[in-house]
PDB file of C-alpha atoms and ligand atoms in Angstrom:
ATOM      1  CA  MET A   1      53.508   4.319  69.243  1.00  0.00           C
ATOM      2  CA  ALA A   2      50.064   5.130  67.855  1.00  0.00           C
ATOM      3  CA  ARG A   3      47.053   4.088  69.896  1.00  0.00           C
ATOM      4  CA  ASP A   4      44.056   3.127  67.823  1.00  0.00           C
ATOM      5  CA  LYS A   5      41.563   4.545  70.277  1.00  0.00           C
ATOM      6  CA  ALA A   6      42.763   8.085  69.612  1.00  0.00           C
ATOM      7  CA  LYS A   7      40.587   9.613  66.942  1.00  0.00           C
ATOM      8  CA  ARG A   8      42.112  10.652  63.629  1.00  0.00           C
ATOM      9  CA  ARG A   9      41.994  14.321  62.812  1.00  0.00           C
ATOM     10  CA  SER A  10      39.983  15.825  60.022  1.00  0.00           C
ATOM     11  CA  LEU A  11      41.752  17.226  56.978  1.00  0.00           C
ATOM     12  CA  HIS A  12      41.931  20.807  58.184  1.00  0.00           C
ATOM     13  CA  SER A  13      42.395  20.966  61.894  1.00  0.00           C
ATOM     14  CA  ASN A  14      43.725  23.230  64.604  1.00  0.00           C
ATOM     15  CA  VAL A  15      47.025  22.041  65.946  1.00  0.00           C
ATOM     16  CA  ILE A  16      49.120  23.432  68.783  1.00  0.00           C
ATOM     17  CA  VAL A  17      52.839  22.736  68.418  1.00  0.00           C
ATOM     18  CA  ILE A  18      54.748  23.158  71.680  1.00  0.00           C
ATOM     19  CA  GLY A  19      58.503  23.518  71.323  1.00  0.00           C
ATOM     20  CA  LEU A  20      59.815  25.179  68.198  1.00  0.00           C
ATOM     21  CA  GLY A  21      63.213  23.476  67.991  1.00  0.00           C
ATOM     22  CA  ARG A  22      64.304  21.811  64.738  1.00  0.00           C
ATOM     23  CA  PHE A  23      61.671  19.079  64.952  1.00  0.00           C
ATOM     24  CA  GLY A  24      58.785  21.308  66.098  1.00  0.00           C
ATOM     25  CA  THR A  25      59.577  23.965  63.498  1.00  0.00           C
ATOM     26  CA  SER A  26      59.752  21.550  60.618  1.00  0.00           C
ATOM     27  CA  LEU A  27      56.531  19.841  61.742  1.00  0.00           C
ATOM     28  CA  ALA A  28      54.694  23.165  62.188  1.00  0.00           C
ATOM     29  CA  ARG A  29      55.766  24.357  58.727  1.00  0.00           C
ATOM     30  CA  GLU A  30      54.596  21.130  57.109  1.00  0.00           C
ATOM     31  CA  LEU A  31      51.225  21.347  58.877  1.00  0.00           C
ATOM     32  CA  MET A  32      50.812  24.898  57.528  1.00  0.00           C
ATOM     33  CA  ALA A  33      51.765  23.731  54.039  1.00  0.00           C
ATOM     34  CA  THR A  34      49.057  21.061  54.199  1.00  0.00           C
ATOM     35  CA  GLY A  35      46.322  23.516  55.157  1.00  0.00           C
ATOM     36  CA  HIS A  36      46.115  23.288  58.941  1.00  0.00           C
ATOM     37  CA  GLU A  37      45.872  26.105  61.473  1.00  0.00           C
ATOM     38  CA  VAL A  38      48.932  26.069  63.692  1.00  0.00           C
ATOM     39  CA  LEU A  39      49.652  27.765  66.989  1.00  0.00           C
ATOM     40  CA  GLY A  40      53.390  27.549  67.735  1.00  0.00           C
ATOM     41  CA  VAL A  41      54.493  27.939  71.361  1.00  0.00           C
ATOM     42  CA  ASP A  42      57.956  28.229  72.840  1.00  0.00           C
ATOM     43  CA  THR A  43      59.614  29.812  75.859  1.00  0.00           C
ATOM     44  CA  ASP A  44      62.271  31.227  73.524  1.00  0.00           C
ATOM     45  CA  GLU A  45      61.234  34.658  72.238  1.00  0.00           C
ATOM     46  CA  ARG A  46      63.689  34.452  69.336  1.00  0.00           C
ATOM     47  CA  LEU A  47      62.066  31.270  67.957  1.00  0.00           C
ATOM     48  CA  VAL A  48      58.593  32.682  68.460  1.00  0.00           C
ATOM     49  CA  GLN A  49      59.526  35.827  66.502  1.00  0.00           C
ATOM     50  CA  GLN A  50      61.278  33.828  63.818  1.00  0.00           C
ATOM     51  CA  LEU A  51      58.124  31.839  63.014  1.00  0.00           C
ATOM     52  CA  SER A  52      55.565  34.569  63.610  1.00  0.00           C
ATOM     53  CA  HIS A  53      55.037  35.201  59.881  1.00  0.00           C
ATOM     54  CA  GLU A  54      54.879  31.555  58.903  1.00  0.00           C
ATOM     55  CA  LEU A  55      52.422  30.057  61.393  1.00  0.00           C
ATOM     56  CA  THR A  56      48.799  31.055  62.069  1.00  0.00           C
ATOM     57  CA  HIS A  57      49.825  32.286  65.537  1.00  0.00           C
ATOM     58  CA  THR A  58      52.911  32.098  67.699  1.00  0.00           C
ATOM     59  CA  VAL A  59      53.075  32.700  71.444  1.00  0.00           C
ATOM     60  CA  LYS A  60      55.912  32.894  73.930  1.00  0.00           C
ATOM     61  CA  ALA A  61      54.770  30.819  76.884  1.00  0.00           C
ATOM     62  CA  ASP A  62      55.824  28.157  79.363  1.00  0.00           C
ATOM     63  CA  THR A  63      53.466  25.233  78.836  1.00  0.00           C
ATOM     64  CA  THR A  64      54.284  23.573  82.152  1.00  0.00           C
ATOM     65  CA  ASP A  65      51.987  26.144  83.712  1.00  0.00           C
ATOM     66  CA  GLU A  66      48.360  24.973  83.785  1.00  0.00           C
ATOM     67  CA  ALA A  67      46.885  28.480  83.827  1.00  0.00           C
ATOM     68  CA  THR A  68      48.974  29.470  80.782  1.00  0.00           C
ATOM     69  CA  LEU A  69      47.747  26.453  78.844  1.00  0.00           C
ATOM     70  CA  LYS A  70      44.145  27.323  79.717  1.00  0.00           C
ATOM     71  CA  GLU A  71      44.711  30.879  78.478  1.00  0.00           C
ATOM     72  CA  LEU A  72      45.949  29.443  75.180  1.00  0.00           C
ATOM     73  CA  GLY A  73      42.581  27.675  74.892  1.00  0.00           C
ATOM     74  CA  ILE A  74      44.082  24.206  74.538  1.00  0.00           C
ATOM     75  CA  GLN A  75      40.731  22.501  74.996  1.00  0.00           C
ATOM     76  CA  GLU A  76      39.744  23.947  71.590  1.00  0.00           C
ATOM     77  CA  PHE A  77      42.525  22.201  69.651  1.00  0.00           C
ATOM     78  CA  ASP A  78      42.019  19.016  67.637  1.00  0.00           C
ATOM     79  CA  ALA A  79      45.599  17.922  68.257  1.00  0.00           C
ATOM     80  CA  ALA A  80      48.682  18.910  70.202  1.00  0.00           C
ATOM     81  CA  VAL A  81      52.296  18.061  69.518  1.00  0.00           C
ATOM     82  CA  VAL A  82      54.786  18.243  72.370  1.00  0.00           C
ATOM     83  CA  ALA A  83      58.074  18.721  70.547  1.00  0.00           C
ATOM     84  CA  ILE A  84      60.181  19.179  73.676  1.00  0.00           C
ATOM     85  CA  GLY A  85      62.915  16.579  73.900  1.00  0.00           C
ATOM     86  CA  ALA A  86      65.819  17.561  76.090  1.00  0.00           C
ATOM     87  CA  ASP A  87      63.845  18.948  79.020  1.00  0.00           C
ATOM     88  CA  LEU A  88      62.220  15.749  80.296  1.00  0.00           C
ATOM     89  CA  GLU A  89      60.311  17.464  83.072  1.00  0.00           C
ATOM     90  CA  ALA A  90      58.806  20.063  80.722  1.00  0.00           C
ATOM     91  CA  SER A  91      57.845  17.380  78.222  1.00  0.00           C
ATOM     92  CA  ILE A  92      56.132  15.202  80.837  1.00  0.00           C
ATOM     93  CA  LEU A  93      54.357  18.044  82.616  1.00  0.00           C
ATOM     94  CA  THR A  94      53.104  19.574  79.374  1.00  0.00           C
ATOM     95  CA  THR A  95      51.881  16.232  78.023  1.00  0.00           C
ATOM     96  CA  SER A  96      50.133  15.430  81.269  1.00  0.00           C
ATOM     97  CA  LEU A  97      48.338  18.803  81.327  1.00  0.00           C
ATOM     98  CA  LEU A  98      47.205  18.413  77.714  1.00  0.00           C
ATOM     99  CA  LEU A  99      45.794  14.956  78.442  1.00  0.00           C
ATOM    100  CA  GLN A 100      44.121  16.226  81.582  1.00  0.00           C
ATOM    101  CA  ALA A 101      42.477  19.008  79.546  1.00  0.00           C
ATOM    102  CA  GLY A 102      41.043  16.395  77.187  1.00  0.00           C
ATOM    103  CA  VAL A 103      42.891  17.277  73.973  1.00  0.00           C
ATOM    104  CA  PRO A 104      41.744  14.404  71.708  1.00  0.00           C
ATOM    105  CA  ASN A 105      45.066  13.708  69.985  1.00  0.00           C
ATOM    106  CA  VAL A 106      48.273  14.294  71.882  1.00  0.00           C
ATOM    107  CA  TRP A 107      51.552  13.518  70.140  1.00  0.00           C
ATOM    108  CA  ALA A 108      54.804  13.730  72.055  1.00  0.00           C
ATOM    109  CA  LYS A 109      58.386  13.373  70.978  1.00  0.00           C
ATOM    110  CA  ALA A 110      60.622  11.136  73.076  1.00  0.00           C
ATOM    111  CA  ASN A 111      64.403  11.436  73.114  1.00  0.00           C
ATOM    112  CA  SER A 112      64.981   8.060  74.781  1.00  0.00           C
ATOM    113  CA  LYS A 113      63.281   4.746  75.498  1.00  0.00           C
ATOM    114  CA  SER A 114      62.609   5.662  79.115  1.00  0.00           C
ATOM    115  CA  HIS A 115      61.234   9.042  78.107  1.00  0.00           C
ATOM    116  CA  GLY A 116      58.883   7.268  75.692  1.00  0.00           C
ATOM    117  CA  LYS A 117      57.820   4.779  78.352  1.00  0.00           C
ATOM    118  CA  ILE A 118      56.832   7.531  80.764  1.00  0.00           C
ATOM    119  CA  LEU A 119      54.844   9.305  78.058  1.00  0.00           C
ATOM    120  CA  GLU A 120      53.028   6.063  77.205  1.00  0.00           C
ATOM    121  CA  GLN A 121      52.281   5.424  80.859  1.00  0.00           C
ATOM    122  CA  LEU A 122      50.758   8.890  81.109  1.00  0.00           C
ATOM    123  CA  GLY A 123      48.335   7.845  78.379  1.00  0.00           C
ATOM    124  CA  CYS A 124      49.844   9.908  75.563  1.00  0.00           C
ATOM    125  CA  HIS A 125      48.033   8.885  72.359  1.00  0.00           C
ATOM    126  CA  HIS A 126      51.103   8.907  70.100  1.00  0.00           C
ATOM    127  CA  VAL A 127      54.718   8.737  71.242  1.00  0.00           C
ATOM    128  CA  ILE A 128      57.266   9.361  68.523  1.00  0.00           C
ATOM    129  CA  PHE A 129      60.999   8.727  68.399  1.00  0.00           C
ATOM    130  CA  PRO A 130      62.041  10.835  65.386  1.00  0.00           C
ATOM    131  CA  GLU A 131      65.773  10.122  65.520  1.00  0.00           C
ATOM    132  CA  ASN A 132      65.342   6.428  66.190  1.00  0.00           C
ATOM    133  CA  GLU A 133      62.715   6.033  63.464  1.00  0.00           C
ATOM    134  CA  MET A 134      64.680   8.016  60.901  1.00  0.00           C
ATOM    135  CA  GLY A 135      67.829   6.058  61.761  1.00  0.00           C
ATOM    136  CA  LYS A 136      66.072   2.748  61.079  1.00  0.00           C
ATOM    137  CA  ARG A 137      64.600   4.061  57.853  1.00  0.00           C
ATOM    138  CA  VAL A 138      67.906   5.310  56.524  1.00  0.00           C
ATOM    139  CA  ALA A 139      69.666   2.061  57.512  1.00  0.00           C
ATOM    140  CA  HIS A 140      67.478   0.124  55.095  1.00  0.00           C
ATOM    141  CA  MET A 141      68.231   2.625  52.348  1.00  0.00           C
ATOM    142  CA  VAL A 142      71.987   2.670  53.036  1.00  0.00           C
ATOM    143  CA  SER A 143      72.134  -1.122  53.037  1.00  0.00           C
ATOM    144  CA  GLY A 144      70.721  -0.980  49.512  1.00  0.00           C
ATOM    145  CA  GLN A 145      67.756  -3.241  50.350  1.00  0.00           C
ATOM    146  CA  THR A 146      65.137  -0.610  49.563  1.00  0.00           C
ATOM    147  CA  LEU A 147      64.869   2.858  48.050  1.00  0.00           C
ATOM    148  CA  ASP A 148      62.711   3.982  50.988  1.00  0.00           C
ATOM    149  CA  TYR A 149      61.331   2.253  54.043  1.00  0.00           C
ATOM    150  CA  VAL A 150      58.420   3.369  56.230  1.00  0.00           C
ATOM    151  CA  PRO A 151      57.517   1.338  59.328  1.00  0.00           C
ATOM    152  CA  ILE A 152      53.731   1.251  59.836  1.00  0.00           C
ATOM    153  CA  ASP A 153      53.792  -0.903  62.974  1.00  0.00           C
ATOM    154  CA  ASN A 154      56.428  -2.991  64.790  1.00  0.00           C
ATOM    155  CA  ASP A 155      56.220  -5.740  62.181  1.00  0.00           C
ATOM    156  CA  PHE A 156      54.580  -4.066  59.200  1.00  0.00           C
ATOM    157  CA  VAL A 157      56.320  -1.793  56.719  1.00  0.00           C
ATOM    158  CA  MET A 158      55.939  -0.113  53.359  1.00  0.00           C
ATOM    159  CA  ALA A 159      58.960   0.038  51.120  1.00  0.00           C
ATOM    160  CA  LYS A 160      59.919   1.475  47.789  1.00  0.00           C
ATOM    161  CA  SER A 161      61.797  -1.011  45.628  1.00  0.00           C
ATOM    162  CA  GLU A 162      62.543  -1.888  42.011  1.00  0.00           C
ATOM    163  CA  VAL A 163      60.858  -4.477  39.799  1.00  0.00           C
ATOM    164  CA  PRO A 164      63.209  -7.493  39.579  1.00  0.00           C
ATOM    165  CA  GLN A 165      64.354  -8.574  36.114  1.00  0.00           C
ATOM    166  CA  SER A 166      62.468 -11.894  36.391  1.00  0.00           C
ATOM    167  CA  PHE A 167      59.111 -10.044  36.724  1.00  0.00           C
ATOM    168  CA  ASP A 168      59.543  -8.058  33.502  1.00  0.00           C
ATOM    169  CA  GLY A 169      56.461  -8.024  31.258  1.00  0.00           C
ATOM    170  CA  LYS A 170      54.257 -10.031  33.644  1.00  0.00           C
ATOM    171  CA  ASN A 171      51.158  -8.796  35.402  1.00  0.00           C
ATOM    172  CA  LEU A 172      50.524  -8.969  39.159  1.00  0.00           C
ATOM    173  CA  ALA A 173      47.833 -11.662  38.820  1.00  0.00           C
ATOM    174  CA  GLU A 174      50.156 -14.090  37.039  1.00  0.00           C
ATOM    175  CA  LEU A 175      53.092 -13.313  39.339  1.00  0.00           C
ATOM    176  CA  LYS A 176      50.957 -14.264  42.402  1.00  0.00           C
ATOM    177  CA  ILE A 177      53.139 -12.002  44.538  1.00  0.00           C
ATOM    178  CA  ARG A 178      50.863 -12.069  47.576  1.00  0.00           C
ATOM    179  CA  SER A 179      50.618 -15.858  47.809  1.00  0.00           C
ATOM    180  CA  THR A 180      54.237 -16.513  46.800  1.00  0.00           C
ATOM    181  CA  TYR A 181      56.065 -13.803  48.743  1.00  0.00           C
ATOM    182  CA  GLY A 182      53.505 -12.759  51.384  1.00  0.00           C
ATOM    183  CA  VAL A 183      53.642  -9.070  50.396  1.00  0.00           C
ATOM    184  CA  THR A 184      51.303  -6.752  48.505  1.00  0.00           C
ATOM    185  CA  VAL A 185      52.318  -4.455  45.661  1.00  0.00           C
ATOM    186  CA  VAL A 186      50.431  -1.248  46.412  1.00  0.00           C
ATOM    187  CA  ALA A 187      51.580   1.120  43.669  1.00  0.00           C
ATOM    188  CA  VAL A 188      53.751   1.089  40.571  1.00  0.00           C
ATOM    189  CA  THR A 189      55.511   3.613  38.385  1.00  0.00           C
ATOM    190  CA  LYS A 190      55.341   3.531  34.622  1.00  0.00           C
ATOM    191  CA  GLY A 191      57.947   5.071  32.339  1.00  0.00           C
ATOM    192  CA  ASP A 192      57.050   8.611  33.558  1.00  0.00           C
ATOM    193  CA  GLY A 193      58.102   7.860  37.155  1.00  0.00           C
ATOM    194  CA  LYS A 194      54.632   8.746  38.564  1.00  0.00           C
ATOM    195  CA  TYR A 195      53.019   6.336  41.019  1.00  0.00           C
ATOM    196  CA  THR A 196      49.617   4.816  40.229  1.00  0.00           C
ATOM    197  CA  PRO A 197      47.647   2.207  42.218  1.00  0.00           C
ATOM    198  CA  ALA A 198      48.421  -1.434  41.412  1.00  0.00           C
ATOM    199  CA  PHE A 199      45.725  -3.795  40.043  1.00  0.00           C
ATOM    200  CA  PRO A 200      45.867  -7.531  39.237  1.00  0.00           C
ATOM    201  CA  GLU A 201      46.190  -6.686  35.543  1.00  0.00           C
ATOM    202  CA  THR A 202      49.044  -4.171  36.078  1.00  0.00           C
ATOM    203  CA  VAL A 203      52.074  -5.211  34.015  1.00  0.00           C
ATOM    204  CA  LEU A 204      55.481  -4.721  35.646  1.00  0.00           C
ATOM    205  CA  LYS A 205      58.591  -3.513  33.899  1.00  0.00           C
ATOM    206  CA  ALA A 206      62.061  -4.393  35.207  1.00  0.00           C
ATOM    207  CA  GLY A 207      63.796  -1.479  36.897  1.00  0.00           C
ATOM    208  CA  ASN A 208      60.594   0.561  37.441  1.00  0.00           C
ATOM    209  CA  GLN A 209      59.840   1.515  41.025  1.00  0.00           C
ATOM    210  CA  ILE A 210      57.082  -0.113  43.081  1.00  0.00           C
ATOM    211  CA  VAL A 211      55.669   0.350  46.576  1.00  0.00           C
ATOM    212  CA  VAL A 212      55.267  -2.864  48.525  1.00  0.00           C
ATOM    213  CA  ALA A 213      53.596  -3.463  51.902  1.00  0.00           C
ATOM    214  CA  GLY A 214      54.038  -6.407  54.219  1.00  0.00           C
ATOM    215  CA  GLN A 215      55.601  -7.869  57.337  1.00  0.00           C
ATOM    216  CA  VAL A 216      59.276  -7.150  57.853  1.00  0.00           C
ATOM    217  CA  ASP A 217      60.849 -10.528  56.983  1.00  0.00           C
ATOM    218  CA  PRO A 218      58.888 -11.368  53.815  1.00  0.00           C
ATOM    219  CA  LEU A 219      59.180  -7.781  52.669  1.00  0.00           C
ATOM    220  CA  ASN A 220      62.961  -7.705  53.104  1.00  0.00           C
ATOM    221  CA  GLU A 221      63.205 -10.979  51.255  1.00  0.00           C
ATOM    222  CA  PHE A 222      61.035  -9.674  48.422  1.00  0.00           C
ATOM    223  CA  CYS A 223      63.055  -6.450  48.122  1.00  0.00           C
ATOM    224  CA  SER A 224      66.314  -8.407  47.929  1.00  0.00           C
ATOM    225  CA  LEU A 225      65.090  -9.925  44.632  1.00  0.00           C
ATOM    226  CA  ALA A 226      65.501  -6.551  42.916  1.00  0.00           C
TER     227      ALA A 226
HETATM  228  P1  ATP B   1      65.153  19.685  68.460  1.00  0.00           P
HETATM  229  O1  ATP B   1      65.986  18.457  68.301  1.00  0.00           O
HETATM  230  O2  ATP B   1      63.820  19.593  67.803  1.00  0.00           O
HETATM  231  O3  ATP B   1      65.858  20.964  68.106  1.00  0.00           O
HETATM  232  P2  ATP B   1      65.319  19.097  71.283  1.00  0.00           P
HETATM  233  O4  ATP B   1      65.019  17.653  71.281  1.00  0.00           O
HETATM  234  O5  ATP B   1      66.726  19.514  71.542  1.00  0.00           O
HETATM  235  O6  ATP B   1      64.767  19.802  69.978  1.00  0.00           O
HETATM  236  P3  ATP B   1      64.450  20.843  73.301  1.00  0.00           P
HETATM  237  O7  ATP B   1      65.616  21.714  72.993  1.00  0.00           O
HETATM  238  O8  ATP B   1      64.314  20.283  74.644  1.00  0.00           O
HETATM  239  O9  ATP B   1      64.306  19.669  72.291  1.00  0.00           O
HETATM  240  O10 ATP B   1      63.097  21.629  73.084  1.00  0.00           O
HETATM  241  C1  ATP B   1      62.661  22.128  71.871  1.00  0.00           C
HETATM  242  C2  ATP B   1      62.047  23.479  72.134  1.00  0.00           C
HETATM  243  O11 ATP B   1      61.114  23.398  73.200  1.00  0.00           O
HETATM  244  C3  ATP B   1      63.069  24.539  72.515  1.00  0.00           C
HETATM  245  O12 ATP B   1      63.005  25.593  71.562  1.00  0.00           O
HETATM  246  C4  ATP B   1      62.629  25.001  73.894  1.00  0.00           C
HETATM  247  O13 ATP B   1      62.780  26.404  74.071  1.00  0.00           O
HETATM  248  C5  ATP B   1      61.152  24.603  73.930  1.00  0.00           C
HETATM  249  N1  ATP B   1      60.673  24.405  75.290  1.00  0.00           N
HETATM  250  C6  ATP B   1      61.329  23.735  76.287  1.00  0.00           C
HETATM  251  N2  ATP B   1      60.588  23.781  77.421  1.00  0.00           N
HETATM  252  C7  ATP B   1      59.461  24.450  77.118  1.00  0.00           C
HETATM  253  C8  ATP B   1      58.285  24.818  77.870  1.00  0.00           C
HETATM  254  N3  ATP B   1      58.157  24.497  79.159  1.00  0.00           N
HETATM  255  N4  ATP B   1      57.307  25.523  77.260  1.00  0.00           N
HETATM  256  C9  ATP B   1      57.437  25.844  75.938  1.00  0.00           C
HETATM  257  N5  ATP B   1      58.509  25.543  75.192  1.00  0.00           N
HETATM  258  C10 ATP B   1      59.493  24.852  75.756  1.00  0.00           C
END
C-alpha cells in the first residue's frame, strides 16, 4: 500500500530492480521504455545475461549482503524495487537494507498477506501484491461490470465503462452525474476511440467508452447502468 510520505519520483529517475523474475523483468523493461535508467540485479547469472542488452546495467549479486549493496551504490538511486517473492528472507533482508541506506522510495512485492505485513512493519514505502491486485482487476472485467478496473485506494477506483443508452446526446452538466451517482466522469472517447478529458459541456454518445472515478459501491452501481 502506498504511503503518502514517500516522495514521488521525477520523470527520469534511476531505479534499481532487484530480482529479475517475471515480475521484475517486465517492470524493468517498462521503466526502460518510459525513459528511466535501470540497474537490474539478480543472483541468477542467466537472467542477468539475458537482460544485459535491454537495461542500462545488469549485475549478478546477492542483495542480502550489506557490503554488496553499498558497492552497487544504492544510496544514489531515486527508487528501488524488490521483486523477490518466493524467498521471504531475501525479500525482507534486502528491503530492510535499502530502507536503512535511506533509499527514498522503496517498493517491494509481497506474495502473501503476512509477507506484506512484515514489509509494511519494516517501513517499506510501497508494498505491492501483483497477483492479488491483478486478480481483483480481472474479476471486475470478467463479471462484465467494467471494461477495465484500477483500484487507487482501498475504497477508490477508476474504471472504464460504456455510456448507457439513457445518457445518449446529453452533456455532463445536464446529466448531473456527480450529484446523482456520486462518481466523476474523467475522460470520454469520441467516435475515433481516443480518450479526451471530460468537461461539463462534453456530450455523451451511447456505447462510447468513458473513464469514471469514484468510491467502489457508487462506481459499481454506475457501471451497471451501461
Ligand atoms: P516471479 O513471479 O516474478 O517470476 P517470484 O515471485 O517467483 O518471481 P522469486 O523467484 O523469489 O520470485 O524471485 C525473483 C528473482 O529474484 C529470481 O530470479 C531470483 O533469482 C532473484 N533473487 C532471489 N533472491 C535474491 C537475492 N538475495 N539477491 C538478488 N536476487 C535474488
